[in-house]
Short mmCIF file of C-alpha atoms in Angstrom, two decimals:
data_model
loop_
_atom_site.label_atom_id
_atom_site.label_comp_id
_atom_site.label_asym_id
_atom_site.label_seq_id
_atom_site.Cartn_x
_atom_site.Cartn_y
_atom_site.Cartn_z
CA ALA V 1 0.21 -0.04 -0.41
CA HIS V 2 3.13 2.30 0.49
CA ARG V 3 4.65 1.43 -2.73
CA PHE V 4 1.18 2.73 -4.23
CA LEU V 5 1.80 6.66 -2.48
CA ASP V 6 5.26 6.78 -3.38
CA GLU V 7 4.49 5.31 -6.84
CA ASN V 8 1.51 8.02 -7.64
CA HIS V 9 2.98 10.79 -5.83
CA LEU V 10 1.73 13.63 -8.26
CA LEU V 11 -1.11 15.36 -7.14
CA HIS V 12 -2.65 19.08 -7.51
CA ILE V 13 -6.15 19.15 -5.62
CA GLU V 14 -7.61 18.05 -2.70
CA ALA V 15 -9.91 15.85 -4.54
CA GLU V 16 -7.63 14.17 -6.48
CA GLU V 17 -5.68 12.93 -2.78
CA GLN V 18 -9.01 12.31 -1.53
CA ARG V 19 -8.68 9.80 -3.74
CA GLN V 20 -5.36 8.69 -3.57
CA PHE V 21 -5.63 8.04 0.04
CA THR V 22 -9.35 6.18 -0.73
CA VAL V 23 -7.30 3.37 -2.18
CA PHE V 24 -4.55 4.02 -0.11
CA TYR V 25 -7.03 2.44 2.67
CA LYS V 26 -9.11 0.10 0.95
CA ARG V 27 -5.67 -1.40 0.10
CA ILE V 28 -5.03 -1.72 3.84
CA LEU V 29 -8.31 -2.79 4.54
CA ALA V 30 -8.31 -5.82 2.26
CA SER V 31 -4.79 -6.71 3.65
CA PHE V 32 -6.47 -7.16 7.16
CA GLY V 33 -9.63 -9.11 5.66
CA VAL V 34 -11.76 -5.90 6.34
CA ALA V 35 -14.90 -6.20 3.22
CA ASP V 36 -15.40 -2.50 2.52
CA ASP V 37 -18.24 -2.58 -0.30
CA GLY V 38 -18.45 0.70 -1.71
CA ASP V 39 -14.79 2.31 -0.25
CA ILE V 40 -17.28 3.59 2.32
CA LEU V 41 -15.33 2.92 5.23
CA ALA V 42 -11.83 3.42 3.40
CA SER V 43 -13.71 6.99 1.51
CA GLN V 44 -14.26 7.73 5.48
CA LEU V 45 -10.43 7.11 6.46
CA ALA V 46 -9.46 8.57 3.77
CA ASP V 47 -11.35 12.04 3.95
CA GLU V 48 -10.15 12.24 7.64
CA MET V 49 -6.65 12.16 6.55
CA VAL V 50 -7.49 14.86 3.80
CA TYR V 51 -9.97 17.38 5.54
CA ARG V 52 -8.93 17.24 9.01
CA ASP V 53 -6.79 20.28 9.53
CA ASP V 54 -5.58 18.59 13.31
CA LYS V 55 -3.67 15.76 11.32
CA ILE V 56 0.22 18.29 10.75
CA LEU V 57 0.60 19.61 14.44
CA PHE V 58 3.14 22.40 14.97
CA TYR V 59 5.31 23.32 18.02
CA GLU V 60 4.06 26.27 19.89
CA ASP V 61 7.46 28.43 18.79
CA VAL V 62 6.90 28.29 15.33
CA PRO V 63 4.13 30.55 14.40
CA HIS V 64 6.10 33.48 16.80
CA GLU V 65 9.61 31.87 15.90
CA LEU V 66 8.50 32.09 11.66
CA ALA V 67 7.19 35.75 12.19
CA LEU V 68 10.48 36.80 13.03
CA LEU V 69 12.62 34.78 11.28
CA SER V 70 10.50 36.36 8.43
CA LYS V 71 11.42 39.80 8.96
CA THR V 72 14.59 39.24 7.75
CA TYR V 73 15.42 36.90 5.64
CA ARG V 74 13.22 34.89 3.41
CA LEU V 75 11.31 31.76 4.37
CA ALA V 76 10.33 28.12 2.28
CA VAL V 77 8.58 25.10 3.22
CA LEU V 78 9.96 21.87 1.60
CA SER V 79 7.51 18.65 2.21
CA ASP V 80 7.20 15.98 1.33
CA ASN V 81 4.03 15.94 1.86
CA TRP V 82 0.06 16.11 -0.20
CA PRO V 83 -2.28 18.69 -1.36
CA SER V 84 -4.04 19.79 1.66
CA ALA V 85 -0.63 20.58 3.84
CA ARG V 86 -1.14 24.29 2.25
CA ARG V 87 -4.73 24.87 3.36
CA VAL V 88 -3.25 23.54 7.18
CA LEU V 89 -0.62 25.83 6.81
CA LYS V 90 -2.93 29.11 5.98
CA ASN V 91 -5.68 27.66 8.16
CA ALA V 92 -2.35 28.11 11.22
CA GLY V 93 -1.75 31.53 9.42
CA LEU V 94 1.99 30.37 8.84
CA LEU V 95 1.16 31.37 4.88
CA PRO V 96 2.28 35.27 5.66
CA TYR V 97 5.29 34.25 7.38
CA LEU V 98 6.58 32.15 3.73
CA ASP V 99 7.70 33.06 0.78
CA GLU V 100 6.93 29.73 -0.66
CA VAL V 101 5.10 26.29 -0.07
CA ILE V 102 7.22 23.18 -2.11
CA LEU V 103 5.20 19.98 -1.75
CA SER V 104 6.37 16.94 -3.42
CA CYS V 105 3.12 16.21 -4.39
CA ASP V 106 3.28 18.99 -7.45
CA TYR V 107 6.60 17.47 -8.55
CA GLY V 108 5.97 13.70 -8.46
CA GLU V 109 9.69 14.42 -6.22
CA THR V 110 10.27 13.51 -2.85
CA LYS V 111 13.24 14.61 -0.54
CA GLU V 112 14.83 11.51 -0.87
CA ASN V 113 16.66 12.17 -3.97
CA THR V 114 18.37 16.07 -4.98
CA ARG V 115 15.92 16.93 -7.87
CA LEU V 116 13.29 18.06 -5.38
CA PHE V 117 15.95 20.67 -3.74
CA GLU V 118 17.28 21.07 -7.28
CA ILE V 119 13.47 22.62 -8.02
CA ALA V 120 13.31 24.92 -4.85
CA ILE V 121 16.95 26.08 -5.85
CA GLU V 122 15.87 26.65 -9.29
CA LYS V 123 12.20 28.50 -8.05
CA LEU V 124 13.32 30.82 -5.59
CA ASN V 125 16.65 31.57 -7.09
CA LEU V 126 18.38 30.44 -4.06
CA LYS V 127 22.31 31.01 -3.65
CA PRO V 128 23.11 27.13 -1.77
CA ASP V 129 25.78 27.92 -0.33
CA GLU V 130 24.02 31.21 1.82
CA THR V 131 20.45 28.79 2.52
CA LEU V 132 20.16 26.93 5.40
CA PHE V 133 17.73 23.76 5.20
CA VAL V 134 16.01 22.67 8.52
CA ASP V 135 15.13 19.52 8.49
CA ASP V 136 14.45 16.32 11.38
CA SER V 137 15.78 13.65 8.92
CA ILE V 138 19.44 12.75 8.33
CA GLY V 139 18.59 11.63 5.32
CA ASN V 140 16.93 14.27 3.54
CA LEU V 141 20.17 16.41 5.53
CA ASP V 142 22.39 14.62 3.30
CA ASN V 143 21.01 14.73 -0.29
CA ALA V 144 20.70 18.78 0.95
CA LYS V 145 24.29 19.22 1.22
CA LEU V 146 24.81 17.53 -2.00
CA VAL V 147 23.03 20.10 -3.82
CA GLY V 148 25.09 22.79 -1.59
CA LEU V 149 22.67 23.66 0.82
CA LEU V 150 24.10 24.56 4.64
CA PRO V 151 21.98 21.58 6.88
CA VAL V 152 20.89 22.25 10.18
CA LEU V 153 19.09 19.05 12.21
CA MET V 154 15.90 20.18 13.96
CA ASP V 155 16.21 17.89 16.57
CA ARG V 156 13.84 18.72 19.36
CA ASP V 157 13.87 15.43 21.20
CA SER V 158 17.97 15.59 21.46
CA THR V 159 18.09 12.15 19.59
CA CYS V 160 21.18 12.72 17.66
CA PRO V 161 23.86 14.80 19.22
CA GLU V 162 26.38 13.58 17.49
CA CYS V 163 24.74 13.83 13.19
CA GLY V 164 27.36 15.71 12.08
CA TYR V 165 25.53 18.66 11.19
CA PRO V 166 24.51 21.98 13.30
CA VAL V 167 21.86 21.20 15.65
CA ILE V 168 18.88 23.07 16.81
CA HIS V 169 15.73 21.82 19.33
CA HIS V 170 13.72 24.89 18.85
CA LEU V 171 13.31 27.38 15.75
CA GLY V 172 15.04 30.12 18.19
CA GLU V 173 18.09 28.47 18.72
CA LEU V 174 18.20 29.65 14.19
CA HIS V 175 19.26 32.72 15.35
CA GLY V 176 22.45 31.38 16.52
CA ILE V 177 23.25 29.69 13.82
CA ILE V 178 23.28 32.31 11.29
CA SER V 179 24.93 35.37 13.22
CA GLY V 180 27.21 32.33 13.92
CA MET V 181 27.71 31.73 9.74
CA ILE V 182 28.11 35.32 9.08
CA PRO V 183 29.61 36.68 6.66
CA ILE V 184 28.52 33.50 4.36
CA PHE V 185 24.73 34.14 5.11
CA SER V 186 23.35 37.11 5.28
CA PRO V 187 19.27 38.74 4.88
CA PHE V 188 17.59 39.64 1.33
#
């Protein structure tokens, strides 16, 4: 079932996302021997996945720190996610702080390879050696580094103290990372 999502990752609207997750949940239910005549249960599960804003939870520091950072720096979200993520960001009041939202579903690419990073660099006209990339996945940081971005590990639970990248535990710590990078990193 997960392979189905990976192989069918190019989606642009929430209706496509809902249909995609209906098929996904139908396959999951069938693997457990659950009969779902008319796909009613699969469709209900897909609706929960697509149309509930609380499926993505934001840490308490996120709105305040994005507001502060956006006054000085360009900010973007680069996410392995689905079309509904834009609505969730909007309804959470975070879109005004972001210059761009780049979702993997728009390109059929994920952060598992470098192509989505290259798309972001091109789309935002970035200088990779002046651009921080913050993520909680070492693999994603490795791929960001391959295209020249400056990786920073978000390690809120202190699970990776020796990862080889600068580490932050909350967004407020980015100010220290940035100030330590001057003069190679400068505001826009």
